[in-house]
Short mmCIF file of C-alpha atoms in Angstrom, two decimals:
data_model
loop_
_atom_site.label_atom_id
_atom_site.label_comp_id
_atom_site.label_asym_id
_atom_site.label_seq_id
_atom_site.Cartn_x
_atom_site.Cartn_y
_atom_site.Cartn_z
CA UNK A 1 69.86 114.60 106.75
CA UNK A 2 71.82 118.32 106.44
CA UNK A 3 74.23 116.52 108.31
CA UNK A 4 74.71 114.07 105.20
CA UNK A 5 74.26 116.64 102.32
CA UNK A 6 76.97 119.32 104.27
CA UNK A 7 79.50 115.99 104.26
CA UNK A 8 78.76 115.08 100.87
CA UNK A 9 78.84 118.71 99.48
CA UNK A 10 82.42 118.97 101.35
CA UNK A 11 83.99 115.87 100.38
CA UNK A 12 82.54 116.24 96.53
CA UNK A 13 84.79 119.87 96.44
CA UNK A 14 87.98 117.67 98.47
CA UNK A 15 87.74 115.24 96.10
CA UNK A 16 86.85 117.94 92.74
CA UNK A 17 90.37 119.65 93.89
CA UNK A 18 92.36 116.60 94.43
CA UNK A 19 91.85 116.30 90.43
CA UNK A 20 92.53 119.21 89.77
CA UNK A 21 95.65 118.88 92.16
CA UNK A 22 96.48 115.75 90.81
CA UNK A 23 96.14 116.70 86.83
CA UNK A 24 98.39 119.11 87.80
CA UNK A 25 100.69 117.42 89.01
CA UNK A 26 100.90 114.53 86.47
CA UNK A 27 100.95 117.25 83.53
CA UNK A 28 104.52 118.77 85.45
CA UNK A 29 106.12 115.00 85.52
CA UNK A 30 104.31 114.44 82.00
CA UNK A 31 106.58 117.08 80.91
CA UNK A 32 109.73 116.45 82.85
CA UNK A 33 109.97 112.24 81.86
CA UNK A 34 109.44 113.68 78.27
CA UNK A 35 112.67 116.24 78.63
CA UNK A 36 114.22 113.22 80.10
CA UNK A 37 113.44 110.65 77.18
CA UNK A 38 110.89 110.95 74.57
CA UNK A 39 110.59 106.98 74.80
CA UNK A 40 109.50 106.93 78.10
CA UNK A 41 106.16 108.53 77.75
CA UNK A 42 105.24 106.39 75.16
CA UNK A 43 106.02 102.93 76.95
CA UNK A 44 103.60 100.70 78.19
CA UNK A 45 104.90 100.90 82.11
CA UNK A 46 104.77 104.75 82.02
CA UNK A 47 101.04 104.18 80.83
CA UNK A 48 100.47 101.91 84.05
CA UNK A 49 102.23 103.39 86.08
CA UNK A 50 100.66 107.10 85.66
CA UNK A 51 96.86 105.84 86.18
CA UNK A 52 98.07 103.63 89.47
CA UNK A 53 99.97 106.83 90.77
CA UNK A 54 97.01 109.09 89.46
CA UNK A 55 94.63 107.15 91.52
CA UNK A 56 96.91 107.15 94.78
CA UNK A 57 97.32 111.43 94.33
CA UNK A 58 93.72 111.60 93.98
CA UNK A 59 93.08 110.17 96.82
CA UNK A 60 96.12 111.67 98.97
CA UNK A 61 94.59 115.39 97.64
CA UNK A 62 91.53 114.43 98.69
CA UNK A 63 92.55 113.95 102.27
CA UNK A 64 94.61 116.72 102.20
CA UNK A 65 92.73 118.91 100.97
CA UNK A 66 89.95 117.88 103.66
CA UNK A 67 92.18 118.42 106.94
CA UNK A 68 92.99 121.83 105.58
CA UNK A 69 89.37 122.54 105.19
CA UNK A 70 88.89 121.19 109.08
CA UNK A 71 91.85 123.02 109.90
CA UNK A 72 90.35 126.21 108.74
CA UNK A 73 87.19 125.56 110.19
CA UNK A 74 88.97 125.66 113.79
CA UNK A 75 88.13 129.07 114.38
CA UNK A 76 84.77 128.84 113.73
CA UNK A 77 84.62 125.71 116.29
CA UNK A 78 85.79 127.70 119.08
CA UNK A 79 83.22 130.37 119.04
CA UNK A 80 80.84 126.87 118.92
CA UNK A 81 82.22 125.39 122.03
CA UNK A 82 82.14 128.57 123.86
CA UNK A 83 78.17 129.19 122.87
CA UNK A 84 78.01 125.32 124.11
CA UNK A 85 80.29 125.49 127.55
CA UNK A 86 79.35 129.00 128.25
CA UNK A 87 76.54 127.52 131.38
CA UNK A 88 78.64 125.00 132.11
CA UNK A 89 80.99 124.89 135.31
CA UNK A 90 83.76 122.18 136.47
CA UNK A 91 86.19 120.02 135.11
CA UNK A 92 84.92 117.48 132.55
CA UNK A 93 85.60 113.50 132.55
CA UNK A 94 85.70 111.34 129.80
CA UNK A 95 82.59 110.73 128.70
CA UNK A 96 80.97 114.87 128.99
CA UNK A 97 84.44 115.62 127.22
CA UNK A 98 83.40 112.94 124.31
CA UNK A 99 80.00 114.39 124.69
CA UNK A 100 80.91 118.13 123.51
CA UNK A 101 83.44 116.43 120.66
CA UNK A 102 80.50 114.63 119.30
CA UNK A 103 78.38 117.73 119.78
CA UNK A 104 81.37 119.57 117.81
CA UNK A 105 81.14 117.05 115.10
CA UNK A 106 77.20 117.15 114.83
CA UNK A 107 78.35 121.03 113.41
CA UNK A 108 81.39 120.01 111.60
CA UNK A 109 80.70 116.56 110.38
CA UNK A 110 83.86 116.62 108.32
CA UNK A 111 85.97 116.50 111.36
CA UNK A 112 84.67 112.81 112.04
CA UNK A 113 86.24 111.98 109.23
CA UNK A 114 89.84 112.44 111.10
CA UNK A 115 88.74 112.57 114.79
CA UNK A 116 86.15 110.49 116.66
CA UNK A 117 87.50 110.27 119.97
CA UNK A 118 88.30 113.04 122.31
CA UNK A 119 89.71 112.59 126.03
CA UNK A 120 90.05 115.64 127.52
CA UNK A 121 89.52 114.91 130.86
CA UNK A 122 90.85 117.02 133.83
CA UNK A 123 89.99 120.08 131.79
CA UNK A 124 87.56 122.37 133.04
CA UNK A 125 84.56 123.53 130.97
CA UNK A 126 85.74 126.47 130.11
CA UNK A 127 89.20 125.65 128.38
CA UNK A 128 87.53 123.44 126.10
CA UNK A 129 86.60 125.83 123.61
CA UNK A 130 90.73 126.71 123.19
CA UNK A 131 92.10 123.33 123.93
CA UNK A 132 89.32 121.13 121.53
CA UNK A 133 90.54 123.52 118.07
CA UNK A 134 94.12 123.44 119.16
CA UNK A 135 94.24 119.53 118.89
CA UNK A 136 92.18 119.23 115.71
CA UNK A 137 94.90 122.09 114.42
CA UNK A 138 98.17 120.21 115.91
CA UNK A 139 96.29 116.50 114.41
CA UNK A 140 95.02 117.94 111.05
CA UNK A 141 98.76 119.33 110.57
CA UNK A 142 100.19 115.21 111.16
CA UNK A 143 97.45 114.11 108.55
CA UNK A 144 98.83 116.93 106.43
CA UNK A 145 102.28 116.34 106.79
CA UNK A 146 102.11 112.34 106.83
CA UNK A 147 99.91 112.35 103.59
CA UNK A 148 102.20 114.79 101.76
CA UNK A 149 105.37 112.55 103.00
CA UNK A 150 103.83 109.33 101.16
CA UNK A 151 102.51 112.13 98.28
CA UNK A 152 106.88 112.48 97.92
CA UNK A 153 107.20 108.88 97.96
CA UNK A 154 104.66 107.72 95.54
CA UNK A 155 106.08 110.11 92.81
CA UNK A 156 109.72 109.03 93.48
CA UNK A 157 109.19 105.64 93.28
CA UNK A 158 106.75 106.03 89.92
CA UNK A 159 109.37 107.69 88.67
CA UNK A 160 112.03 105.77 89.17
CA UNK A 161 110.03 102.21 87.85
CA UNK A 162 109.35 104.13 84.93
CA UNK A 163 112.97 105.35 84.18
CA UNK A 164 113.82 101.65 84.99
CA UNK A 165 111.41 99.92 82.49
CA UNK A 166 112.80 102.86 79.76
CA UNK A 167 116.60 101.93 80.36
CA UNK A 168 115.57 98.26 80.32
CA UNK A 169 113.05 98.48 76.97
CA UNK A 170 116.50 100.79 75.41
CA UNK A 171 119.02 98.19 76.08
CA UNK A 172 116.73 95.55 74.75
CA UNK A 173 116.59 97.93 71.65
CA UNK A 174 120.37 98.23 71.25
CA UNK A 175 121.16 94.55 71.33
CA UNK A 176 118.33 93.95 69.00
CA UNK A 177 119.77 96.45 66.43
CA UNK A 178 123.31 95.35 66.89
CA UNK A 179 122.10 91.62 66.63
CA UNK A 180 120.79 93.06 62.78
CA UNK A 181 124.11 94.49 61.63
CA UNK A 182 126.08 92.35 59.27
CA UNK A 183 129.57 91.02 60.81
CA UNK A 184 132.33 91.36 58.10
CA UNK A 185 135.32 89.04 58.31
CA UNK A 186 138.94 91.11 58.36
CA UNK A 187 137.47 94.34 57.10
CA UNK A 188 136.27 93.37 53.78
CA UNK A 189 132.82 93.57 52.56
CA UNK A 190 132.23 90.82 50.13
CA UNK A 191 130.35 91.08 46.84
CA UNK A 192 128.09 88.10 45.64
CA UNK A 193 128.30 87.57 41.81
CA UNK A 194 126.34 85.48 39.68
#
């Protein structure tokens, strides 16, 4: 049961500063589409288009913001393996490997959010506790690094459908208002009497 309330308690603050990450965020582009074109904020797309892209950051932040947290926590882990391999003697197979990764995630429960299987067979026992926190570091960094890439992505291509829409919605305007103005035949205006 502390096993649930320590993951819910850590992925409540991932997902509080992913918000606050994300509102962030959306306030800076808020401000540069508006420098841009005052029409654009106000259009129906960019209205759509912000809550869809606020809802992707959120949840990009969240994950983010998680692996850092298990990517902090590697230090910690390695004085845990050592207290948990210090007895222990040999090189491990697959399944006492797993065995100790499980154990490590018992303590970290976070890190099963990213990592559930461990082969580190062929090790022995007692490089564990240096070669278990250097993969969570070197697979925490991917997660980083991959989730920030499609962070990038998702903003460039909201922006860009949203400067689309506004150049579309402004030539529609155009035309409309140059449909409106009255054609006059050889330069003359003429004058209606009664």
């Amino acid at each position: 049961m502390a096993t649930f309330f320590s993951l819910l308690e850590t992925g409540v603050s991932c997902v509080f500063y992913g918000i606050i990450v994300t509102a962030v965020i959306m306030s800076i582009l808020y401000f540069i589409l508006k420098s841009l074109s005052k029409g654009i904020v106000k259009s129906i797309p960019f209205y759509i288009t912000g809550v869809i892209l606020a809802i992707l950051l959120v949840c990009k932040f969240s994950v983010v913001i998680g692996a850092f947290w298990v990517k902090d926590s590697t230090s910690s882990m390695e004085l845990s393996l050592k207290q948990l391999t210090e007895n222990a003697y040999g090189v491990v197979n697959v399944n006492e490997s797993q065995a100790i990764f499980d154990m490590l995630i018992d303590d970290y429960p976070m890190l099963g959010n990213y990592l559930q299987l461990a082969d580190f067979s062929g090790n022995h026992v007692a490089d564990l506790a240096l070669a278990m926190p250097k993969v969570v570091r070197e697979e925490m960094n991917s997660v980083i690094w991959t989730n920030l890439l499609w962070i990038l992505i998702y903003i460039v291509v909201a922006c860009v459908v949203v400067m689309i829409f506004d150049k579309g919605m402004y030539s529609q305007k155009t035309e409309y208002k140059n449909s409106r103005r009255p054609v006059s035949s050889g330069g003359y205006h003429r004058r209606r009497y009664r």
